[in-house]
Coordinates of C-alpha atoms and ligand atoms in Angstrom, one line a residue:
Chain Y
M1262 CA 20.5 21.5 13.7
Q1263 CA 17.5 19.2 14.3
V1264 CA 15.9 18.2 11.0
Y1265 CA 12.8 16.0 11.0
K1266 CA 11.6 13.5 8.4
E1267 CA 7.8 13.2 8.5
L1268 CA 5.3 11.3 6.4
A1269 CA 2.8 14.1 6.3
E1270 CA -0.7 13.6 5.4
I1271 CA -2.2 16.1 2.9
I1272 CA -5.1 17.8 4.7
R1273 CA -6.0 20.4 2.1
R1274 CA -5.2 21.3 -1.5
E1275 CA -6.2 24.7 -2.8
Q1276 CA -5.7 26.2 -6.2
V1277 CA -4.9 29.8 -5.5
A1278 CA -4.4 31.1 -9.0
E1279 CA -4.0 29.6 -12.5
D1280 CA -0.7 27.8 -11.7
I1281 CA -0.4 28.4 -8.0
Y1282 CA -1.3 25.8 -5.3
R1283 CA -1.3 25.7 -1.6
L1284 CA -0.9 22.4 0.2
T1285 CA -1.6 21.9 3.9
V1286 CA 0.1 18.9 5.4
K1287 CA 0.2 17.5 8.9
A1288 CA 3.8 17.5 10.1
P1289 CA 3.8 18.4 13.8
D1290 CA 7.5 18.3 14.5
I1291 CA 8.3 20.5 11.5
A1292 CA 5.5 22.8 12.3
A1293 CA 6.7 23.3 15.9
A1294 CA 10.3 23.8 14.9
S1295 CA 9.9 26.1 11.9
K1296 CA 10.9 29.7 11.8
P1297 CA 10.0 32.1 9.0
G1298 CA 12.3 31.8 6.0
Q1299 CA 13.2 28.2 6.7
F1300 CA 12.2 25.6 4.1
V1301 CA 11.3 21.9 3.6
M1302 CA 12.6 19.3 1.1
V1303 CA 9.7 17.4 -0.3
R1304 CA 9.6 14.2 -2.3
T1305 CA 7.2 14.7 -5.1
G1306 CA 6.6 11.0 -5.7
E1307 CA 7.7 7.5 -4.9
G1308 CA 9.5 6.7 -8.1
L1309 CA 13.1 7.5 -9.2
D1310 CA 12.0 10.3 -11.6
P1311 CA 12.1 13.1 -10.6
L1312 CA 14.8 11.8 -8.3
L1313 CA 15.6 14.7 -6.0
R1314 CA 13.5 16.3 -3.4
R1315 CA 12.2 19.8 -4.1
P1316 CA 12.8 22.8 -1.8
F1317 CA 9.8 24.9 -0.7
S1318 CA 9.7 27.7 1.8
V1319 CA 7.4 27.2 4.8
H1320 CA 4.5 29.3 3.7
Q1321 CA 2.7 29.2 7.0
V1322 CA 2.3 27.0 10.1
A1323 CA -1.1 26.5 11.7
E1324 CA -2.8 24.9 14.7
G1325 CA -2.8 21.2 14.9
G1326 CA 0.7 20.7 13.5
M1327 CA -0.1 22.0 10.1
V1328 CA 2.6 23.1 7.6
Q1329 CA 1.7 24.9 4.4
I1330 CA 3.6 25.3 1.2
L1331 CA 2.6 27.6 -1.6
F1332 CA 4.0 26.8 -5.0
K1333 CA 3.9 27.5 -8.7
V1334 CA 3.8 24.7 -11.2
I1335 CA 7.0 25.0 -13.3
G1336 CA 8.0 21.4 -14.1
K1337 CA 7.3 17.8 -13.4
G1338 CA 7.9 17.9 -9.6
T1339 CA 5.6 20.8 -8.9
Q1340 CA 3.1 19.3 -11.4
A1341 CA 3.1 16.1 -9.4
L1342 CA 2.5 17.9 -6.2
A1343 CA -0.4 19.9 -7.7
N1344 CA -2.0 16.6 -8.6
M1345 CA -1.7 15.1 -5.2
E1346 CA -4.9 14.0 -3.6
V1347 CA -6.0 14.9 -0.1
G1348 CA -5.2 12.0 2.3
R1349 CA -2.0 11.0 0.6
K1350 CA 1.2 11.2 2.6
L1351 CA 4.1 13.4 1.6
D1352 CA 7.7 12.7 2.6
V1353 CA 8.9 16.0 4.0
L1354 CA 12.3 16.9 5.6
G1355 CA 12.6 20.1 7.6
P1356 CA 12.8 22.7 8.9
I1357 CA 16.0 23.5 7.0
G1358 CA 18.3 26.5 6.9
R1359 CA 18.6 29.9 8.5
G1360 CA 15.4 32.0 8.4
F1361 CA 14.7 35.7 8.8
T1362 CA 15.9 37.6 11.9
I1363 CA 13.1 39.9 13.0
A1364 CA 14.6 43.4 13.6
D1365 CA 14.0 45.3 16.8
D1366 CA 12.0 48.0 15.2
S1367 CA 8.3 48.9 15.2
Q1368 CA 8.1 49.1 11.4
H1369 CA 8.7 46.2 9.0
F1370 CA 8.7 46.2 5.3
L1371 CA 8.2 43.0 3.3
V1372 CA 9.2 43.4 -0.3
G1373 CA 8.5 40.6 -2.8
G1374 CA 7.5 39.4 -6.2
G1375 CA 6.0 36.4 -7.8
I1376 CA 5.8 33.1 -6.0
G1377 CA 9.0 33.9 -4.0
I1378 CA 6.7 35.7 -1.5
A1379 CA 5.5 32.4 -0.1
P1380 CA 7.5 32.8 3.2
L1381 CA 6.5 36.3 3.8
F1382 CA 3.1 35.3 5.2
F1383 CA 4.7 33.3 8.0
L1384 CA 7.2 36.1 8.6
A1385 CA 4.3 38.6 8.9
R1386 CA 2.5 36.5 11.5
R1387 CA 5.7 36.1 13.5
I1388 CA 6.4 39.8 13.4
L1389 CA 2.9 40.5 14.7
K1390 CA 3.3 37.8 17.3
K1391 CA 6.5 39.4 18.6
S1392 CA 4.5 42.6 19.3
E1393 CA 1.1 43.7 18.3
A1394 CA 2.4 47.3 18.2
F1395 CA 4.6 46.4 15.2
S1396 CA 3.4 47.6 11.8
I1397 CA 4.0 45.9 8.6
R1398 CA 3.9 47.2 5.1
V1399 CA 3.9 44.8 2.1
L1400 CA 5.2 45.9 -1.3
L1401 CA 4.5 43.4 -4.1
G1402 CA 5.7 43.5 -7.7
A1403 CA 4.9 41.2 -10.6
R1404 CA 4.8 41.1 -14.4
T1405 CA 1.0 41.0 -14.5
K1406 CA -2.0 41.0 -12.2
D1407 CA -2.7 37.2 -12.3
E1408 CA 0.6 36.4 -10.7
I1409 CA 0.0 38.4 -7.6
A1410 CA -3.7 39.5 -7.1
A1411 CA -4.8 36.5 -5.0
L1412 CA -1.7 36.7 -2.8
A1413 CA -2.1 40.4 -2.3
D1414 CA -5.7 39.7 -1.2
D1415 CA -4.4 37.2 1.3
F1416 CA -2.1 39.8 2.9
K1417 CA -5.0 42.3 3.0
G1418 CA -7.0 39.6 4.7
M1419 CA -4.4 39.6 7.4
G1420 CA -5.1 43.3 7.9
L1421 CA -1.8 44.4 6.4
V1422 CA -1.2 47.5 4.2
V1423 CA -0.3 46.2 0.7
D1424 CA 1.0 48.2 -2.2
T1425 CA 1.2 46.5 -5.6
I1426 CA 2.9 47.4 -8.8
T1427 CA 2.9 45.5 -12.1
E1428 CA 5.1 45.8 -15.2
D1429 CA 2.1 46.0 -17.4
G1430 CA 0.1 48.2 -15.1
S1431 CA -2.8 45.6 -14.8
L1432 CA -2.7 45.9 -11.0
G1433 CA -1.6 48.9 -9.0
K1434 CA 0.9 51.3 -10.5
Q1435 CA 3.0 50.4 -13.6
G1436 CA 6.6 49.7 -12.8
L1437 CA 8.9 47.6 -10.7
V1438 CA 8.8 47.0 -6.9
T1439 CA 11.9 49.2 -6.5
D1440 CA 9.8 52.1 -7.7
L1441 CA 7.5 51.5 -4.8
M1442 CA 10.5 51.5 -2.5
A1443 CA 11.3 55.1 -3.5
D1444 CA 8.2 56.1 -1.4
L1445 CA 9.9 54.6 1.8
Q1446 CA 12.4 57.5 2.0
Q1447 CA 10.4 59.4 4.7
E1448 CA 9.8 56.2 6.8
K1449 CA 13.5 55.4 7.1
P1450 CA 13.2 51.6 7.3
V1451 CA 15.5 49.7 9.6
M1452 CA 14.9 46.4 7.9
I1453 CA 13.6 45.3 4.5
Y1454 CA 12.8 41.6 4.1
G1455 CA 13.0 40.5 0.4
C1456 CA 11.8 37.5 -1.4
G1457 CA 11.4 36.9 -5.1
P1458 CA 13.3 36.4 -8.4
Y1459 CA 17.0 37.1 -8.4
P1460 CA 17.0 40.2 -10.6
M1461 CA 14.3 41.8 -8.3
L1462 CA 16.3 41.0 -5.2
R1463 CA 19.4 42.4 -6.7
A1464 CA 17.6 45.7 -7.3
V1465 CA 16.1 45.6 -3.9
A1466 CA 19.5 45.0 -2.3
K1467 CA 21.0 47.9 -4.3
T1468 CA 18.2 50.3 -3.2
C1469 CA 18.7 49.3 0.4
R1470 CA 22.5 49.7 0.2
E1471 CA 22.1 53.2 -1.4
N1472 CA 19.8 54.2 1.5
S1473 CA 21.6 52.4 4.3
W1474 CA 18.6 50.3 5.0
G1475 CA 19.0 46.8 6.5
C1476 CA 18.1 44.1 4.0
Q1477 CA 17.6 40.3 4.3
V1478 CA 16.9 38.3 1.2
S1479 CA 15.8 34.7 0.6
L1480 CA 17.8 33.2 -2.2
E1481 CA 17.0 30.2 -4.4
T1482 CA 19.6 27.8 -5.8
M1483 CA 19.6 24.3 -7.2
M1484 CA 19.7 21.9 -4.3
A1485 CA 20.2 18.2 -4.1
C1486 CA 20.1 17.4 -0.4
G1487 CA 19.2 20.4 1.8
L1488 CA 21.4 18.8 4.5
A1489 CA 24.7 20.7 3.9
A1490 CA 26.2 17.5 2.4
C1491 CA 26.2 17.9 -1.4
L1492 CA 27.6 21.4 -1.5
G1493 CA 25.5 22.1 -4.6
C1494 CA 23.7 25.1 -3.2
A1495 CA 26.7 27.5 -3.4
V1496 CA 26.2 31.2 -3.3
L1497 CA 29.2 33.5 -4.0
R1498 CA 30.3 35.5 -0.9
A1499 CA 30.4 39.3 -1.0
D1500 CA 34.2 39.2 -1.0
M1501 CA 34.1 36.9 -4.0
K1502 CA 36.6 34.6 -2.2
G1503 CA 34.5 31.6 -1.7
Y1504 CA 31.0 30.3 -1.3
V1505 CA 28.4 30.1 1.4
H1506 CA 25.6 27.5 1.1
A1507 CA 22.0 28.3 0.8
C1508 CA 20.7 25.3 2.8
K1509 CA 22.9 26.0 5.8
D1510 CA 24.0 29.6 5.8
G1511 CA 20.8 30.7 4.1
P1512 CA 18.4 30.6 2.3
V1513 CA 18.0 34.0 4.1
F1514 CA 21.1 36.1 3.8
D1515 CA 22.0 39.6 4.8
A1516 CA 22.1 41.3 1.4
D1517 CA 25.6 42.6 2.2
D1518 CA 27.0 39.1 2.8
V1519 CA 26.6 37.9 -0.8
A1520 CA 27.9 39.0 -4.2
W1521 CA 25.3 40.3 -6.5
L1522 CA 26.1 39.3 -10.1
Chain B
M859 CA 28.9 2.6 4.1
T860 CA 28.1 6.1 3.0
A861 CA 29.8 7.4 -0.1
S862 CA 32.2 10.3 0.0
G863 CA 30.6 13.7 -0.8
T864 CA 27.1 12.5 -0.2
F865 CA 27.1 12.3 3.6
G866 CA 29.1 15.4 4.6
Y867 CA 31.1 14.6 7.7
G868 CA 28.4 12.5 9.3
E869 CA 27.3 15.3 11.6
E870 CA 24.9 16.7 8.9
F871 CA 22.8 13.5 9.1
G872 CA 23.1 13.1 12.9
S873 CA 19.5 14.1 13.6
L874 CA 18.1 11.7 11.0
V875 CA 20.3 8.6 11.0
N876 CA 21.6 6.3 13.7
L877 CA 25.2 6.8 12.7
H878 CA 26.3 3.9 15.0
R879 CA 24.5 1.4 12.8
L880 CA 26.5 2.2 9.6
G881 CA 29.3 0.0 8.4
A882 CA 31.6 3.0 7.9
I883 CA 31.3 6.7 7.3
I884 CA 33.4 7.9 4.3
A885 CA 34.1 11.6 4.8
K886 CA 33.8 14.2 2.0
G887 CA 37.1 14.3 0.0
I888 CA 39.7 16.4 1.6
S889 CA 42.8 18.1 0.2
L890 CA 45.8 19.6 1.9
L891 CA 44.5 23.1 1.5
P892 CA 40.8 24.2 1.5
R893 CA 39.2 24.4 -2.0
Q894 CA 36.4 26.8 -2.8
G895 CA 34.9 24.7 -5.6
N896 CA 33.2 25.6 -8.9
P897 CA 30.8 28.4 -9.5
P898 CA 27.0 27.6 -9.5
P899 CA 25.0 26.1 -10.9
R900 CA 26.8 23.0 -9.6
I901 CA 23.9 20.6 -9.9
A902 CA 21.4 19.5 -12.6
E903 CA 18.9 16.7 -12.4
T904 CA 18.7 14.1 -15.2
A905 CA 16.5 11.1 -15.7
C906 CA 16.9 8.9 -12.6
G907 CA 20.1 10.7 -11.8
M908 CA 21.9 13.9 -11.2
L909 CA 25.0 15.7 -12.5
N910 CA 27.3 17.4 -10.1
A911 CA 30.3 19.7 -10.6
I912 CA 31.0 20.7 -7.0
G913 CA 34.7 21.1 -7.9
L914 CA 35.9 19.2 -4.8
E915 CA 35.0 22.1 -2.4
N916 CA 36.3 21.1 1.0
V917 CA 37.6 22.6 4.2
G918 CA 41.1 21.3 3.8
L919 CA 43.1 19.0 6.1
E920 CA 43.7 21.4 9.0
R921 CA 40.0 22.4 9.4
F922 CA 39.0 18.8 9.0
F923 CA 41.1 18.0 12.1
S924 CA 40.0 21.1 14.1
E925 CA 36.3 21.2 13.1
K926 CA 35.1 17.8 11.9
L927 CA 37.0 15.1 13.7
S928 CA 35.8 15.6 17.2
F929 CA 32.2 14.7 16.3
L930 CA 33.4 11.7 14.3
R931 CA 35.5 10.5 17.3
G932 CA 32.3 10.3 19.3
I933 CA 30.9 7.6 17.0
D934 CA 31.9 4.0 17.1
T935 CA 31.5 3.6 13.4
P936 CA 34.8 3.3 11.5
L937 CA 35.8 6.5 9.7
I938 CA 37.3 6.3 6.3
V939 CA 38.8 9.5 4.9
N940 CA 38.6 10.2 1.2
I941 CA 41.7 12.2 0.0
L942 CA 42.5 14.1 -3.2
G943 CA 45.4 16.0 -4.5
D944 CA 47.0 17.8 -7.4
T945 CA 50.3 16.0 -7.1
I946 CA 51.6 12.8 -5.8
E947 CA 53.3 14.8 -3.0
D948 CA 49.9 16.1 -1.9
Y949 CA 48.6 12.6 -1.5
Q950 CA 51.7 11.6 0.4
Q951 CA 51.4 14.4 2.9
L952 CA 47.7 13.7 3.4
A953 CA 48.5 10.0 4.1
K954 CA 51.2 10.9 6.5
R955 CA 49.1 13.3 8.6
L956 CA 46.1 10.9 8.6
N957 CA 48.3 8.0 9.7
D958 CA 48.9 9.8 13.0
E959 CA 45.1 10.0 13.7
E960 CA 43.9 6.7 15.1
K961 CA 40.2 7.4 14.4
V962 CA 41.0 7.2 10.7
A963 CA 40.4 3.4 10.0
A964 CA 41.4 3.6 6.4
V965 CA 41.9 6.1 3.6
E966 CA 40.1 6.1 0.3
V967 CA 42.2 7.6 -2.4
N968 CA 40.2 9.6 -5.0
I969 CA 42.2 9.3 -8.2
S970 CA 39.6 10.9 -10.4
C971 CA 41.4 14.3 -10.0
P972 CA 43.7 15.9 -12.5
N973 CA 47.4 15.5 -12.1
V974 CA 48.5 19.1 -12.2
K975 CA 52.1 18.3 -13.0
Q976 CA 51.1 16.0 -15.9
G977 CA 49.1 18.5 -17.8
G978 CA 45.9 17.8 -15.8
V979 CA 45.2 14.3 -17.0
A980 CA 43.3 12.5 -14.2
F981 CA 45.5 10.1 -12.2
G982 CA 42.8 7.5 -12.5
T983 CA 42.8 7.3 -16.2
D984 CA 46.4 6.2 -16.5
P985 CA 47.5 2.9 -15.0
D986 CA 51.0 4.2 -14.4
M987 CA 49.9 7.3 -12.6
A988 CA 47.4 5.3 -10.6
H989 CA 50.1 2.9 -9.6
A990 CA 52.4 5.8 -8.5
V991 CA 49.8 7.5 -6.4
T992 CA 48.8 4.2 -4.7
K993 CA 52.3 3.3 -3.9
A994 CA 53.0 6.7 -2.4
V995 CA 50.0 6.5 -0.2
C996 CA 50.7 3.0 0.9
Q997 CA 54.2 4.0 1.9
H998 CA 52.9 6.6 4.3
F999 CA 49.7 5.0 5.7
S1000 CA 49.9 1.9 7.7
R1001 CA 46.3 0.9 7.9
P1002 CA 44.1 -0.1 4.9
V1003 CA 44.4 1.9 1.7
I1004 CA 41.4 1.8 -0.6
V1005 CA 41.7 3.3 -4.0
K1006 CA 38.6 4.7 -5.7
L1007 CA 38.4 4.1 -9.4
S1008 CA 37.0 6.3 -12.1
P1009 CA 34.7 4.8 -14.7
N1010 CA 35.8 7.3 -17.3
V1011 CA 38.3 4.9 -18.8
T1012 CA 38.3 2.4 -21.7
D1013 CA 39.3 -0.6 -19.6
I1014 CA 38.9 -0.3 -15.9
T1015 CA 40.6 -3.6 -15.2
L1016 CA 44.0 -2.2 -16.3
V1017 CA 43.8 0.5 -13.7
A1018 CA 42.5 -1.9 -11.1
R1019 CA 45.4 -4.3 -11.7
A1020 CA 48.0 -1.5 -11.6
V1021 CA 46.6 -0.3 -8.3
E1022 CA 46.5 -3.8 -6.8
E1023 CA 50.1 -4.3 -7.8
A1024 CA 51.1 -1.0 -6.1
G1025 CA 49.9 -2.4 -2.8
A1026 CA 46.3 -1.2 -2.4
D1027 CA 44.3 -3.2 0.2
G1028 CA 41.0 -2.7 -1.6
L1029 CA 39.2 -0.9 -4.4
S1030 CA 36.0 1.1 -4.4
L1031 CA 34.2 1.7 -7.7
I1032 CA 32.7 3.6 -9.3
N1033 CA 33.1 7.3 -9.0
T1034 CA 30.7 9.5 -11.1
V1035 CA 30.4 9.1 -14.9
L1036 CA 31.3 12.2 -16.9
G1037 CA 28.2 13.8 -18.5
M1038 CA 26.4 17.0 -19.3
A1039 CA 23.0 18.6 -19.8
I1040 CA 21.8 21.6 -21.8
D1041 CA 19.0 24.0 -21.0
I1042 CA 17.0 24.4 -24.2
E1043 CA 15.5 27.7 -23.1
S1044 CA 18.8 29.5 -22.5
C1045 CA 20.6 27.3 -25.0
R1046 CA 23.4 26.9 -22.5
P1047 CA 24.9 24.0 -20.5
K1048 CA 23.0 23.5 -17.2
L1049 CA 26.2 23.3 -15.2
A1050 CA 28.5 26.4 -15.0
N1051 CA 31.3 23.9 -15.4
T1052 CA 29.7 22.4 -18.6
F1053 CA 30.6 18.8 -17.6
G1054 CA 29.7 17.1 -14.4
G1055 CA 29.6 13.7 -12.8
L1056 CA 26.5 11.6 -13.2
S1057 CA 25.4 9.6 -10.2
G1058 CA 22.3 7.9 -8.9
P1059 CA 20.1 5.0 -10.2
A1060 CA 20.9 6.0 -13.9
I1061 CA 24.5 4.7 -13.5
K1062 CA 23.8 1.5 -11.7
P1063 CA 24.1 -0.9 -14.7
I1064 CA 27.5 0.6 -15.6
A1065 CA 28.8 0.4 -12.1
L1066 CA 27.6 -3.2 -11.7
R1067 CA 29.3 -4.2 -15.0
M1068 CA 32.5 -2.6 -13.9
V1069 CA 32.4 -4.3 -10.5
W1070 CA 31.9 -7.6 -12.3
Q1071 CA 34.8 -7.0 -14.6
V1072 CA 37.2 -5.9 -11.8
A1073 CA 36.1 -8.8 -9.6
G1074 CA 37.3 -11.1 -12.3
S1075 CA 40.7 -9.5 -12.5
V1076 CA 41.9 -8.7 -9.0
S1077 CA 42.0 -10.6 -5.8
I1078 CA 41.7 -7.7 -3.3
P1079 CA 38.2 -6.8 -1.9
I1080 CA 35.9 -4.5 -3.9
I1081 CA 33.5 -1.9 -2.5
G1082 CA 30.7 -1.5 -5.0
I1083 CA 29.3 2.0 -5.6
G1084 CA 26.9 3.5 -8.1
G1085 CA 23.2 4.1 -7.9
I1086 CA 22.5 1.9 -5.0
T1087 CA 19.2 2.9 -3.6
T1088 CA 17.5 -0.2 -2.3
P1089 CA 18.6 -3.5 -0.6
E1090 CA 18.0 -5.3 -3.9
D1091 CA 20.5 -3.0 -5.6
A1092 CA 23.1 -3.7 -2.9
I1093 CA 22.6 -7.4 -3.2
E1094 CA 23.2 -7.3 -7.0
F1095 CA 26.6 -5.7 -6.3
L1096 CA 27.5 -8.4 -3.7
L1097 CA 26.5 -11.1 -6.2
A1098 CA 28.7 -9.4 -8.8
G1099 CA 31.7 -9.7 -6.5
A1100 CA 31.7 -6.7 -4.2
T1101 CA 32.5 -7.4 -0.6
A1102 CA 30.9 -4.2 0.7
I1103 CA 28.9 -1.4 -0.8
Q1104 CA 28.5 2.4 -0.5
V1105 CA 25.4 4.4 -0.8
G1106 CA 25.7 7.9 -2.4
T1107 CA 23.1 9.9 -4.1
A1108 CA 20.3 7.9 -2.4
N1109 CA 21.2 9.6 0.9
F1110 CA 19.9 12.9 -0.6
I1111 CA 16.6 11.4 -1.5
N1112 CA 16.2 9.3 1.7
P1113 CA 18.7 10.2 4.4
Q1114 CA 17.9 6.9 6.0
A1115 CA 18.7 4.9 2.9
T1116 CA 22.0 3.4 4.1
E1117 CA 20.4 2.1 7.3
E1118 CA 17.4 0.7 5.5
I1119 CA 19.7 -1.1 3.0
I1120 CA 21.6 -2.7 5.8
Q1121 CA 18.4 -3.9 7.3
G1122 CA 17.0 -5.1 4.0
I1123 CA 20.1 -7.2 3.2
G1124 CA 19.5 -8.9 6.6
T1125 CA 15.9 -9.6 5.7
Y1126 CA 16.9 -11.1 2.3
L1127 CA 19.4 -13.4 3.9
E1128 CA 16.9 -14.6 6.4
K1129 CA 14.1 -15.1 3.8
N1130 CA 16.4 -17.1 1.6
G1131 CA 18.0 -19.1 4.4
I1132 CA 21.5 -17.8 3.7
A1133 CA 23.8 -17.9 6.7
S1134 CA 26.1 -15.0 6.0
V1135 CA 26.4 -12.1 3.6
E1136 CA 29.8 -13.6 2.6
D1137 CA 27.9 -16.4 0.9
L1138 CA 26.5 -13.8 -1.5
I1139 CA 29.8 -12.3 -2.6
G1140 CA 30.5 -13.2 -6.2
K1141 CA 27.7 -15.8 -6.2
A1142 CA 26.4 -14.7 -9.6
R1143 CA 29.9 -15.4 -11.1
R1144 CA 30.0 -19.0 -10.0
V1145 CA 28.6 -21.5 -12.6
Ligands
LIG1782 C1 15.1 27.5 -0.5 C2 14.1 27.5 -1.6 C3 12.8 27.8 -1.4 C4 11.9 27.7 -2.4 N1 10.6 28.0 -2.1 C5 9.6 27.9 -3.0 C6 8.3 28.2 -2.7 O1 7.9 28.5 -1.6 N2 7.4 28.1 -3.7 C7 7.7 27.7 -5.0 O2 6.9 27.7 -5.9 N3 9.0 27.5 -5.3 C8 10.0 27.5 -4.4 N4 11.3 27.2 -4.7 C9 11.6 26.8 -6.1 C10 11.2 25.3 -6.2 O3 12.0 24.5 -5.5 C11 11.3 24.9 -7.7 O4 10.3 25.6 -8.4 C12 11.0 23.4 -7.9 O5 12.1 22.7 -7.4 C13 10.8 23.1 -9.3 O6 10.6 21.7 -9.4 P1 10.0 21.1 -10.7 O7 10.2 19.6 -10.7 O8 8.5 21.5 -10.9 O9 10.7 21.7 -11.9 P2 12.0 21.1 -12.8 O10 11.3 20.3 -13.8 O11 12.9 20.5 -11.9 O12 12.5 22.4 -13.4 C14 11.9 23.3 -14.3 C15 12.9 24.4 -14.6 O13 13.2 25.2 -13.5 C16 14.5 25.2 -13.1 N5 14.7 25.1 -11.7 C17 14.2 24.1 -10.9 N6 14.5 24.3 -9.6 C18 15.1 25.5 -9.5 C19 15.6 26.3 -8.5 N7 15.6 25.9 -7.2 N8 16.3 27.4 -8.8 C20 16.3 27.8 -10.1 N9 15.8 27.1 -11.1 C21 15.2 26.0 -10.9 C22 15.1 24.0 -13.8 O14 16.5 24.1 -14.1 C23 14.2 23.9 -15.0 O15 14.7 24.7 -16.1 C24 12.3 27.3 -3.7 C25 13.6 27.0 -4.0 C26 14.5 27.1 -3.0 C27 15.9 26.8 -3.2
LIG1783 C1 27.5 15.8 -4.8 C2 28.5 14.7 -4.9 C3 29.8 14.9 -4.3 C4 30.7 13.9 -4.4 N1 32.0 14.1 -3.9 C5 32.9 13.1 -3.9 C6 34.2 13.3 -3.3 O1 34.5 14.3 -2.7 N2 35.1 12.3 -3.4 C7 34.8 11.1 -4.1 O2 35.7 10.2 -4.2 N3 33.6 10.9 -4.6 C8 32.6 11.9 -4.6 N4 31.4 11.7 -5.1 C9 31.1 10.4 -5.8 C10 30.3 9.4 -4.9 O3 31.0 9.1 -3.7 C11 29.9 8.1 -5.6 O4 31.1 7.5 -6.1 C12 29.1 8.4 -6.9 O5 28.2 9.4 -6.6 C13 28.4 7.2 -7.4 O6 27.5 6.6 -6.4 P1 25.9 7.0 -6.3 O7 25.3 6.8 -7.6 O8 25.4 6.1 -5.2 O9 25.8 8.4 -5.9 C14 30.4 12.7 -5.0 C15 29.1 12.5 -5.6 C16 28.2 13.4 -5.5 C17 26.8 13.2 -6.0
LIG1784 S1 21.5 21.5 -0.9 FE1 23.1 20.0 -0.6 S2 24.5 21.2 0.5 FE2 22.9 22.6 0.3

């Protein structure tokens, strides 16, 4: 697999919501090679602390060799990235891993929650690029409105049908994203593409299995290298007899291939 | 050279690194049979370092031959295979099989693994066991045998001397330093295995001290390992008495680190008018 290392100039930094940022960097090789669901490993500074690169899904690629990442500030690495000035160069490795496989069906269902939905934008664009006749429905869940409102608007801006649900009822219905999935019964989905926190993905995978719907999920693990060398990114296989590795066999997995603990 | 477990089987870095320029590639540790490794989380970051508890996951000897070797054969760079076992017999069998494969320039014996027959005490923590493993490997492998020492001992020179006496051709040190980290939100250890091996810049002073000590007590060559990230780090190890060095965790942060270190050592020699890297070896020890 061809992985590129680029010193990518930061072209734009946007604050999307309270703790959520979008960085646009110029990385032509990575932009050209990326597929939805793949990710990049980013150095968040030049020093030795934090030491390791941080993984981020490719959020979107754009004209002129641009790559975007969308991230939430949760610790020192993401904080450093949020503070990066336009014009600085970011050390980025990518594209890494196995992304989503777009199903041969006219209807596509993107299901996600929280910041995990970052790669779904890229996926949506590639689905539409494959055929303009394809339709996409986006189901988004979150704890509360602030986590998701701006991103839901971005999807709407792409002309997609978006249903939202929040645990506190502050946006859309009150409940979990799997409650929204109950409405999909009549549509008989061929493929659900899921991104988000692990407990949500487990529930999504279960709903899909019960209904015999196809399901691909993007999983997050701790990662040191992203190059299939450290073997740190282990994910238990469905047969519980060994591990697959998120940076090589994933991060997108068929939900039936992994164990749900 | 690239340290075992931090550079896969070379192929993983093929699109980023000119593998032909490296001194040697040291493959991920292999055992007779495949091992599935520890449950996740296997990794935690610490200040200037990382903890790993991979659990020696590897494809095993047969799949190493069938899946990994053909790529490595295509590269001129010497291949050193890191081996690990539960028993002395395991090490012996590994040595025997690898001896038949010409591409394997040397073996590096990881003795930081528990001896299953001796109640799980690591081979590398006991001079007698370390001696026995080394001897067994040397009997079955006709090219250089390098023994990789664990830092998790009271006096590393005792193990180093025992291994030298058993016939080792060289030593590499250090392996990771046993450590742990706790998540204060969940109030649980960050690694599923509780303990893990610390590596990266955080361990460099410990590694350098151990290389210095061992260089003073054995006469076989030493390969220095531990936190080497820059050419300056590598030069310190040479000055302490190492003949060569391995780059580990730094490969994760900068896949081109090993290549850049080789280049940087060259620049340093030139700048200081030093004819050969050999002139650096142990220079800090001479008064
Ligand atoms: C394949 C992949 C794709 C990702 N894509 C995105 C993305 O598009 N947008 C985004 O915001 N985030 C994404 N993440 C998560 C992101 O990598 C982490 O949020 C980031 O590494 C945190 O770095 P930090 O230094 O800010 O936090 P740290 O200070 O390192 O950590 C803060 C806390 O979060 C925990 N943590 C850190 N990294 C992870 C992880 N990978 N999994 C679970 N817990 C973790 C730590 O143990 C610690 O408790 C992705 C992760 C993976 C593996
Ligand atoms: C993820 C990981 C896996 C490792 N696997 C092995 C291994 O299989 N065999 C071995 O002898 N050492 C292994 N090591 C130890 C390294 O080869 C090296 O001795 C240690 O990390 C110290 O060097 P560093 O600080 O440069 O990383 C591993 C280290 C890491 C970080
Ligand atoms: S992150 Fe290192 S092997 Fe996957």
